[in-house]
Amino acid sequence: MEVSDLLTARRENWRELELMCLRFEGRSRRVIPAATVNRFASLYRSACADLALADSYQLPPGTIHYLHQLVARAHNQLYRSRTFNVRGWLKELFVAVPQRLFNDNCLRLAFVIFWGVFLLAYAAAYYRPGFAENTLGKEMISYLDDGFAQPVTRSSGAAGNIGGGMVGFYIWNNAGIGLRCFAMGLLGGVGGLYATVVNAAMIGATFGYMAKSPNADNFYHFVTAHAPFELTAIILCAAAGMRLGFAIVETRGLTRGDSLVKTGRESVSVVCAAVIMFLMAAGIEAFLSPSEAPYEIKALTAVLTSAMLMFYFVFLGFPKEQGRGARGEGMMNDEV
Amino acid sequence: MPNGAAQLDTRIEIVTPENIAFQYRVAGPFRRLPAYLLDAVFRALIIFAGGLIFGLTLGFSGLPGLSIGLILILWFALSWFYGGLFETFWNGQTPGKRLMRIRVVSIDGQPINGIQAVLRNFLREVDAQPFYLFQVGLLSAMMNDRFQRLGDLAAGTMVVVEEGHWLRGLTQIGDPEVARLAAQIPVNYLPKRSLARALSAYVERRGSFAWGRRLEIARHVAEPLREKFNLPPNTNLDLLLCALYYRTFITERQDEEPIVPSGSPFAEPKNPYAFAEAKPWRSPTC
């Protein structure tokens, strides 16, 4: 068979496949009749076969180039990205993530570093005058002095308005810091370490400084309720970032690239859990923390949220028998 | 090296589940930067529009704080999840990428899933360092052959160019001289594959060369052929190649078996290569 005949014979199929690609590319989500899908798949397979046999058909380079592009295009439509799977994500968040975190050395390390630096900075700010000023800067100190001079009260009438604004600010600011902390971890784990240490030192120094100041009560009145979620979320982000960075160094028998990909895949859901915690913390911080509710209610909130976190990390995270954990892992890779 | 062979250009070979190898062209920074800037403009426009809507509706009904809060939430969502969501639901494209005709795919050619999309967009933060000028990303892209920034490396993705390439038919040659020369080429002469490929590359492009240049290019191949075919020395070498092309690709060769059986490639167990070989087919590069 001559090339010219072959081209005329095949051209119809190629054109049809191309038109179908064009049609599928336009619509992002549409139900496509089964017959069309079948037709598309068989056209795609025959284009694949033509490409594979292009050498023995002696097709000219221009045609081969066209075929490469046509097959790539059809391939992209045939194997589309799978859409969001709510059940898969829920399972991931409540089964796989706590299990993974329970045995995560990076989380332990981040936890120890964060609280170690926090306590150090707290003690230093409490006992050594000048430490807090140097660490936080003059502006922050004067902000703390002014901001907490009055007891935290807000008339409930304005709560919806100002609280709504503050929710937005806390989400934008705190969750942004957390995600940045995660991303920086990729730089050999050092970026995450640095961010963790800086955050812990700042927060520790703030606590130490305020504990000594006459406004201590007002300060604790404000921070108690949302602290558990917010601090845990920061630590989670930092730990996920560190793990990503360490994955390049400690590869566990994989190549560095594969190890990074594997860890990256696992860390996304951890970070998503942290973002959810940030969202909840922002809600509490904007509405409950600055309200005039008695301290007991705020303390109770802190206890309840801490209990929720314990439930999540310890109860859900406690190693189950091998089968369930493995299934969680499998879901991670296949369905989400 | 993904393919075990040195890579000369930006083409990446992918083996599909159908056991076919085809090629993608990876997108370099000069396509991705405009796409990123376009997306930045779109994001800014959305925030601006959101600000207008929230500000006008809530701001004037006495809730300016709430409107600022909503704008900040919108800003947060767009700056961290814009790319991730679009790439998940638009099959690896954001509006900017769609305009620049590029797409994110996994390094094995599969489309990306939500996790990969979200991860590579979270990690843009690192690539943008320092000072949001993307030096880290550029450095990382320079150091691997798929132009992957760090986010791409961690997510196992790459950005490829969607090529719009039209099918060109065989070049028609109307010159009667070509048909006359073609008749003089010995019937039993069959060009090898590499020569056939070179011939079609030459004939497809000769239209863009000047007369003298054509002769200069054609001479290296055509001179030995002319001697082999015993053609007179004043034969036009350019047209000789055209004649050979004509013979190879267009006219019927009645006197021999067809190289490949006609009809559907699936109905041909006669072809020894179609099913026996487990290795993926490497189709010829162009």
XYZ file of C-alpha atoms in Angstrom:
622
model
C 0.000 0.000 0.000
C 1.328 3.362 -0.940
C 1.710 6.173 1.548
C -0.684 8.389 -0.352
C -3.432 5.742 -0.225
C -2.762 5.099 3.407
C -3.050 8.764 4.195
C -6.347 9.117 2.383
C -7.665 5.996 4.106
C -6.696 7.135 7.568
C -7.290 10.823 7.262
C -11.036 10.502 7.896
C -10.407 8.736 11.221
C -7.815 11.239 12.324
C -10.053 14.149 11.493
C -12.932 12.588 13.399
C -10.712 12.032 16.429
C -9.501 15.588 16.228
C -13.045 16.933 16.101
C -14.000 14.818 19.091
C -11.008 16.136 21.043
C -12.064 19.648 20.184
C -15.572 18.958 21.413
C -14.424 17.332 24.667
C -11.916 20.068 25.403
C -14.606 22.712 25.316
C -16.798 21.198 28.002
C -15.328 20.613 31.409
C -18.093 18.409 32.813
C -20.675 16.890 30.617
C -22.200 13.487 30.349
C -20.946 11.931 27.158
C -22.977 9.092 25.652
C -21.401 5.681 25.915
C -21.439 5.156 22.173
C -19.395 8.319 21.658
C -16.893 7.242 24.288
C -16.554 3.857 22.626
C -16.062 5.441 19.254
C -13.508 7.836 20.719
C -11.587 5.035 22.378
C -11.439 2.940 19.235
C -10.380 5.921 17.130
C -7.707 6.670 19.717
C -6.414 3.124 19.647
C -6.210 3.077 15.896
C -4.371 6.419 15.910
C -1.970 4.884 18.450
C -1.466 1.929 16.172
C -0.857 4.192 13.194
C 1.714 6.089 15.192
C 3.401 2.894 16.298
C 3.585 1.658 12.728
C 4.489 5.032 11.266
C 8.023 3.877 10.662
C 7.088 0.827 8.674
C 4.391 2.775 6.846
C 7.154 5.237 5.896
C 5.033 8.216 6.799
C 6.567 11.619 6.185
C 7.865 13.487 9.276
C 5.142 16.112 9.117
C 2.492 13.427 9.442
C 4.339 11.698 12.260
C 4.549 14.993 14.074
C 0.832 15.464 13.593
C 0.144 11.976 14.908
C 2.265 12.523 18.013
C 0.285 15.618 18.764
C -3.048 13.980 17.990
C -2.338 10.999 20.228
C -1.169 13.294 23.045
C -4.296 15.350 22.740
C -6.628 12.378 22.707
C -4.697 10.785 25.561
C -5.311 13.897 27.655
C -9.029 13.630 27.038
C -9.301 9.887 27.532
C -7.455 9.957 30.849
C -8.897 13.111 32.347
C -8.111 14.240 35.866
C -10.459 12.602 38.285
C -12.787 14.968 40.031
C -12.983 15.678 43.709
C -14.048 12.704 45.799
C -15.636 13.877 49.066
C -15.809 10.483 50.722
C -12.236 9.746 49.819
C -11.067 12.987 51.368
C -13.075 12.455 54.542
C -11.576 9.019 54.939
C -8.168 10.423 54.266
C -8.581 13.193 56.846
C -10.056 11.064 59.618
C -8.367 7.713 59.074
C -5.115 8.017 57.219
C -3.828 11.376 58.459
C -4.032 10.715 62.222
C -2.527 7.288 61.714
C 0.343 8.778 59.808
C 0.873 11.593 62.279
C 0.897 9.271 65.267
C 4.127 7.731 64.062
C 5.614 10.850 62.566
C 9.015 11.680 63.960
C 8.990 15.068 62.301
C 5.830 15.992 64.145
C 7.467 14.975 67.428
C 10.563 16.960 66.522
C 8.528 20.002 65.533
C 6.509 19.660 68.719
C 9.609 19.486 70.902
C 11.340 22.316 69.080
C 8.289 24.521 69.175
C 7.528 24.052 72.848
C 11.208 24.036 73.827
C 11.854 27.355 72.144
C 8.526 28.639 73.404
C 9.423 27.875 77.031
C 12.929 29.256 76.644
C 11.626 32.486 75.153
C 8.946 32.637 77.810
C 11.459 32.283 80.619
C 13.873 34.723 79.035
C 11.182 37.324 78.519
C 9.942 36.821 82.033
C 13.241 36.940 83.879
C 15.470 39.090 81.677
C 14.235 42.568 81.080
C 14.932 43.691 77.550
C 14.677 40.251 75.948
C 11.101 40.731 74.867
C 11.837 44.195 73.507
C 14.719 42.841 71.436
C 12.837 39.848 70.163
C 9.514 41.425 69.347
C 10.544 44.955 68.469
C 9.305 48.227 69.912
C 6.195 48.376 67.759
C 4.900 45.008 68.836
C 5.548 45.839 72.495
C 3.637 49.091 72.332
C 0.858 47.288 70.453
C 0.688 44.689 73.206
C 0.734 47.362 75.923
C -2.028 49.390 74.317
C -4.100 46.537 72.972
C -4.529 44.773 76.273
C -4.731 47.817 78.565
C -8.504 47.451 78.706
C -10.290 44.229 79.533
C -11.487 42.470 76.400
C -15.068 43.420 75.849
C -17.098 43.936 72.813
C -20.700 44.847 72.694
C -22.492 41.985 71.052
C -24.235 44.297 68.588
C -21.100 44.878 66.553
C -19.942 41.259 66.828
C -21.271 40.197 63.463
C -19.626 43.069 61.681
C -16.209 43.291 63.332
C -16.048 39.573 64.023
C -16.726 38.871 60.371
C -13.894 41.147 59.411
C -11.537 39.585 61.910
C -12.341 36.039 60.745
C -11.215 37.071 57.305
C -8.066 38.662 58.654
C -7.124 35.691 60.859
C -7.692 33.201 58.057
C -5.740 35.264 55.579
C -2.892 35.961 57.987
C -2.560 32.817 60.120
C -3.354 30.173 57.544
C -1.080 32.055 55.139
C 1.754 31.875 57.686
C 1.100 28.172 58.188
C 1.144 27.362 54.482
C 4.279 29.426 53.970
C 5.870 27.566 56.858
C 5.009 24.295 55.104
C 6.362 25.413 51.746
C 9.618 26.691 53.207
C 10.205 23.278 54.731
C 11.077 22.012 51.282
C 14.418 23.813 51.463
C 16.145 20.871 53.135
C 13.880 21.090 56.166
C 15.851 24.137 57.234
C 13.237 26.644 56.093
C 10.562 24.918 58.177
C 12.916 24.681 61.135
C 13.684 28.372 60.891
C 10.022 29.315 60.633
C 9.170 27.094 63.593
C 11.900 28.556 65.772
C 11.028 32.140 64.863
C 7.321 31.624 65.485
C 7.933 29.822 68.765
C 10.338 32.512 69.984
C 7.932 35.303 69.084
C 4.949 33.661 70.722
C 6.969 32.580 73.769
C 8.385 36.062 74.242
C 4.907 37.548 73.931
C 3.555 35.218 76.567
C 6.519 35.842 78.875
C 6.265 39.590 78.468
C 2.543 39.684 79.035
C 2.726 37.344 82.032
C 4.823 39.952 83.806
C 2.827 42.977 82.689
C -0.140 44.296 84.651
C -2.406 43.411 81.728
C -1.767 39.695 82.037
C -5.377 38.884 82.812
C -6.677 40.683 79.745
C -4.105 38.925 77.598
C -4.982 35.453 78.807
C -8.628 36.349 78.495
C -7.997 36.880 74.806
C -5.633 34.071 73.881
C -6.866 31.088 75.873
C -9.814 30.003 73.784
C -8.187 29.732 70.359
C -4.642 28.813 71.369
C -4.939 24.995 71.126
C -6.137 24.925 67.524
C -3.877 27.670 66.308
C -0.642 26.456 67.869
C -1.324 22.853 66.859
C -2.011 23.915 63.300
C 1.257 25.849 63.116
C 3.171 22.855 64.444
C 1.426 20.553 61.960
C 2.390 22.786 59.049
C 5.968 23.078 60.210
C 6.240 19.319 60.689
C 4.790 18.585 57.249
C 7.254 21.016 55.722
C 10.162 19.454 57.581
C 9.150 16.000 56.470
C 9.123 17.211 52.883
C 12.591 18.656 53.306
C 13.982 15.590 55.068
C 12.486 13.324 52.407
C 15.204 14.576 50.054
C 17.880 13.538 52.525
C 16.406 10.395 54.045
C 15.038 8.488 51.105
C 14.352 5.024 52.595
C 15.592 3.216 49.570
C 13.838 5.327 46.950
C 15.466 7.803 44.632
C 15.448 11.338 45.961
C 12.812 12.394 43.465
C 10.496 9.468 44.220
C 10.910 9.941 47.939
C 9.969 13.605 47.563
C 6.922 12.732 45.461
C 5.750 10.094 47.928
C 6.130 12.377 50.933
C 4.592 15.307 49.080
C 1.540 13.234 48.279
C 1.121 12.341 51.940
C 1.779 15.813 53.268
C -0.990 17.534 51.318
C -3.777 16.052 53.408
C -1.886 16.877 56.618
C -1.638 20.488 55.525
C -5.326 20.480 54.612
C -6.104 19.260 58.139
C -3.982 22.131 59.460
C -5.854 24.626 57.279
C -9.157 23.356 58.672
C -7.768 23.860 62.172
C -6.740 27.383 61.218
C -10.259 28.074 60.006
C -11.774 26.866 63.267
C -9.208 28.809 65.285
C -10.009 31.946 63.280
C -13.691 31.538 64.064
C -13.007 31.234 67.780
C -10.429 34.004 67.740
C -12.737 36.426 65.999
C -15.962 35.743 67.866
C -15.331 34.116 71.236
C -11.901 35.432 72.248
C -12.664 39.158 72.117
C -16.180 38.770 73.532
C -17.108 39.614 77.085
C -17.933 36.007 77.922
C -16.524 34.979 81.316
C -13.083 33.450 81.458
C -14.526 30.112 82.518
C -16.267 29.692 79.170
C -13.075 30.482 77.303
C -11.105 28.061 79.433
C -13.765 25.444 78.845
C -13.453 26.021 75.097
C -9.716 25.537 75.339
C -10.204 22.298 77.273
C -12.790 21.053 74.784
C -10.705 21.873 71.740
C -7.678 20.238 73.352
C -9.789 17.159 74.005
C -10.845 17.152 70.367
C -7.230 17.305 69.308
C -6.315 14.484 71.668
C -9.176 12.431 70.256
C -7.974 13.116 66.743
C -4.307 12.407 67.309
C -4.425 9.662 69.916
C -7.725 7.851 69.499
C -7.975 8.018 65.722
C -4.234 7.876 65.343
C -3.481 4.930 67.597
C -2.040 2.206 65.394
C -4.772 -0.158 64.335
C -4.201 -3.627 63.000
C -2.183 -3.637 59.818
C -5.074 -4.082 57.402
C -6.869 -0.845 58.078
C -3.807 1.294 57.935
C -2.770 -0.243 54.665
C -6.194 0.334 53.200
C -5.997 3.963 54.179
C -2.700 4.253 52.383
C -4.057 2.590 49.287
C -6.989 4.928 49.119
C -4.654 7.842 49.295
C -2.920 6.828 46.138
C -5.776 5.514 44.099
C -8.999 7.299 44.696
C -8.381 10.840 45.740
C 17.527 10.692 32.535
C 14.046 9.340 32.108
C 14.586 7.470 28.875
C 18.094 6.287 29.332
C 19.193 8.340 26.362
C 20.597 11.797 26.079
C 17.896 14.331 25.418
C 18.612 16.871 22.727
C 15.569 19.118 22.802
C 12.488 19.735 24.903
C 10.630 16.654 23.760
C 9.734 14.101 26.409
C 8.704 10.614 25.437
C 5.745 9.049 27.213
C 4.690 5.414 27.066
C 0.920 5.105 27.276
C -1.031 2.196 28.718
C -1.628 1.216 25.099
C 2.128 0.602 24.956
C 2.646 3.400 22.491
C 5.408 5.924 22.891
C 4.509 9.438 21.929
C 6.096 12.764 22.591
C 5.259 15.876 24.517
C 7.053 19.174 24.290
C 7.692 20.551 27.783
C 6.960 24.214 28.317
C 9.826 26.481 29.267
C 9.799 29.630 31.373
C 8.896 31.854 28.454
C 5.529 30.207 28.101
C 4.907 29.686 31.772
C 5.705 33.212 32.902
C 3.015 34.838 30.710
C 0.543 32.203 31.910
C 1.439 33.021 35.512
C 1.110 36.748 34.904
C -2.250 36.250 33.200
C -3.441 34.243 36.176
C -2.210 36.966 38.508
C -4.230 39.497 36.534
C -7.319 37.263 36.660
C -6.915 36.851 40.405
C -6.568 40.580 40.903
C -9.675 41.149 38.788
C -11.680 38.623 40.782
C -10.601 40.205 44.075
C -11.439 43.630 42.689
C -14.862 42.455 41.531
C -15.462 40.705 44.846
C -14.414 43.865 46.670
C -16.864 45.908 44.635
C -19.723 43.496 45.228
C -19.107 43.005 48.955
C -18.283 46.669 49.500
C -21.400 47.885 47.721
C -23.823 45.417 49.231
C -22.501 44.931 52.775
C -20.576 48.160 53.162
C -23.599 50.315 52.565
C -25.858 48.194 54.700
C -23.716 49.008 57.716
C -21.377 46.012 57.800
C -18.063 47.313 56.417
C -16.108 44.978 58.700
C -17.809 41.908 57.311
C -17.149 42.986 53.738
C -13.431 43.396 54.493
C -13.441 39.977 56.102
C -15.028 38.400 53.045
C -12.532 40.102 50.758
C -9.653 38.787 52.871
C -11.096 35.270 52.789
C -11.449 35.561 49.017
C -7.877 36.776 48.803
C -6.646 33.880 50.921
C -8.594 31.334 48.901
C -7.409 32.741 45.581
C -3.774 33.065 46.534
C -3.471 29.510 47.847
C -6.137 27.469 46.065
C -6.719 29.172 42.702
C -4.228 27.053 40.790
C -5.000 23.876 42.682
C -8.725 24.016 42.094
C -8.516 25.039 38.458
C -5.928 22.401 37.649
C -8.048 19.756 39.348
C -11.278 20.599 37.590
C -9.940 21.856 34.271
C -7.748 18.858 33.617
C -4.434 20.520 34.438
C -5.118 24.006 33.183
C -5.756 27.390 34.711
C -7.252 30.197 32.613
C -3.764 31.592 31.999
C -2.427 28.185 31.042
C -5.352 27.632 28.709
C -4.662 30.909 26.970
C -0.972 30.045 26.635
C -1.874 26.531 25.465
C 0.017 24.702 28.173
C -1.141 21.983 30.527
C 0.108 20.279 33.665
C 0.419 16.506 33.450
C 2.099 13.892 35.617
C 5.588 12.950 34.549
C 4.248 9.608 33.362
C 1.813 11.383 31.055
C -1.249 10.736 33.185
C -3.444 13.709 34.050
C -2.828 15.173 37.472
C -5.106 14.574 40.421
C -6.243 17.001 43.086
C -3.395 16.237 45.465
C -0.746 16.947 42.885
C -2.486 20.120 41.781
C -2.811 21.462 45.322
C 0.728 20.507 46.282
C 2.436 22.102 43.302
C 0.542 25.305 43.921
C 1.325 25.381 47.653
C 4.990 24.991 46.878
C 5.004 27.888 44.446
C 5.810 29.862 47.587
C 9.269 28.283 47.730
C 9.877 28.612 44.016
C 9.047 32.282 44.170
C 11.821 32.940 46.689
C 13.643 35.187 47.133
C 11.643 38.406 46.675
C 8.965 36.749 44.510
C 11.250 36.750 41.498
C 11.218 32.955 41.085
C 14.958 32.415 41.196
C 14.608 29.140 43.098
C 12.070 27.877 40.589
C 14.199 28.940 37.642
C 17.289 27.309 39.105
C 15.386 24.101 39.724
C 13.918 24.157 36.212
C 17.378 24.628 34.730
C 18.721 21.607 36.553
C 16.362 18.974 35.182
C 15.285 18.105 31.690
C 11.562 18.619 32.172
C 11.770 22.241 33.360
C 10.242 21.256 36.688
C 10.267 23.787 39.455
C 10.465 22.477 43.021
C 6.681 22.252 43.273
C 6.610 20.162 40.119
C 9.356 17.912 41.422
C 7.506 17.285 44.668
C 4.169 16.727 42.967
C 5.647 14.654 40.142
C 4.240 16.890 37.448
C 5.472 18.739 34.394
C 4.035 21.435 32.179
C 3.650 20.517 28.517
C 2.777 22.476 25.429
C -0.486 21.660 23.706
C 0.472 21.812 20.108
C -1.996 22.734 17.469
C -0.475 21.120 14.430
C -2.415 20.670 11.241
C -2.246 17.595 9.123
C -0.381 18.327 5.963
C -0.884 15.977 3.122
C 1.843 14.856 0.804
C 3.409 17.579 -1.210
C 2.019 17.618 -4.707
C 4.537 18.057 -7.443
C 3.145 19.377 -10.683
C 6.365 19.704 -12.648
C 6.245 17.397 -15.719
C 10.019 17.122 -15.522
C 9.616 15.286 -12.212
C 7.373 12.632 -13.719
C 9.844 12.207 -16.580
C 12.757 11.798 -14.166
C 10.759 9.433 -11.986
C 10.274 7.163 -14.945
C 14.057 6.986 -15.381
C 14.725 5.808 -11.851
C 15.288 2.038 -11.886
C 12.141 0.183 -10.932
C 13.879 -2.001 -8.383
C 15.396 0.897 -6.482
C 13.842 1.261 -3.034
C 15.081 4.052 -0.761
C 15.966 3.116 2.777
C 13.851 4.485 5.611
C 16.312 7.145 6.630
C 16.572 8.313 3.034
C 12.786 8.328 2.662
C 12.544 10.456 5.766
C 15.177 12.850 4.542
C 13.446 13.051 1.171
C 10.113 14.025 2.602
C 11.735 16.534 4.964
C 13.494 18.089 1.982
C 10.504 18.193 -0.324
C 8.222 19.620 2.330
C 10.596 22.482 2.963
C 12.213 23.167 -0.373
C 9.578 25.752 -1.180
C 11.140 28.112 1.317
C 14.653 27.911 -0.153
C 16.105 29.891 -2.987
C 17.173 28.115 -6.159
C 20.885 28.078 -5.436
C 20.372 26.948 -1.866
C 18.228 24.023 -3.005
C 20.982 22.759 -5.264
C 23.523 23.183 -2.523
C 21.451 21.082 -0.114
C 20.315 18.494 -2.653
C 23.782 17.898 -4.074
C 25.054 15.757 -1.198
C 22.372 13.156 -1.618
C 21.467 13.570 -5.256
C 24.966 13.517 -6.777
C 25.735 9.877 -5.800
C 22.196 8.889 -6.774
C 22.561 10.474 -10.207
C 25.702 8.454 -10.831
C 24.025 5.312 -9.557
C 21.052 5.795 -11.882
C 23.301 6.669 -14.836
C 21.557 9.945 -15.476
C 23.201 12.694 -17.569
C 25.415 15.165 -15.648
C 23.158 18.103 -16.440
C 20.242 16.542 -14.545
C 18.550 18.962 -12.180
C 19.475 17.558 -8.772
C 16.648 19.304 -6.962
C 14.113 17.774 -9.296
C 15.806 14.403 -9.017
C 15.051 14.339 -5.310
C 11.493 15.398 -6.041
C 11.205 12.547 -8.512
C 12.475 10.085 -5.962
C 9.955 11.437 -3.455
C 7.260 11.058 -6.064
C 8.308 7.477 -6.700
C 8.528 6.630 -3.016
C 5.402 8.194 -1.684
C 2.938 8.801 -4.459
C 3.049 6.446 -7.444
C 1.963 2.852 -7.275
C 4.580 0.197 -7.178
C 2.879 -2.638 -8.918
C 5.789 -4.988 -8.972
C 6.229 -5.774 -5.306
C 4.457 -6.918 -2.208
C 3.049 -4.156 -0.057
C 5.285 -3.498 2.931
C 2.443 -3.395 5.392
C -0.871 -5.108 4.845
C -3.718 -2.707 4.382
C -6.813 -2.382 6.492
C -7.155 -2.035 10.201
C -3.935 -2.524 12.111
C -5.796 -4.668 14.630
C -6.719 -7.286 12.097
C -3.216 -8.143 11.113
C -1.617 -10.867 13.180
C 0.621 -11.346 10.134
C 2.685 -8.390 11.231
C 5.425 -9.867 13.359
C 5.956 -6.667 15.318
C 2.398 -5.856 16.270
C 1.924 -8.137 19.229
C 5.066 -10.184 19.718
C 7.255 -7.416 20.997
C 6.772 -6.490 24.638
C 8.882 -3.389 24.393
C 6.992 -0.160 23.751
C 7.053 1.022 20.220
C 9.349 3.893 19.705
C 7.998 5.794 16.842
C 10.490 7.697 14.769
C 11.313 11.210 15.768
C 10.780 13.914 13.295
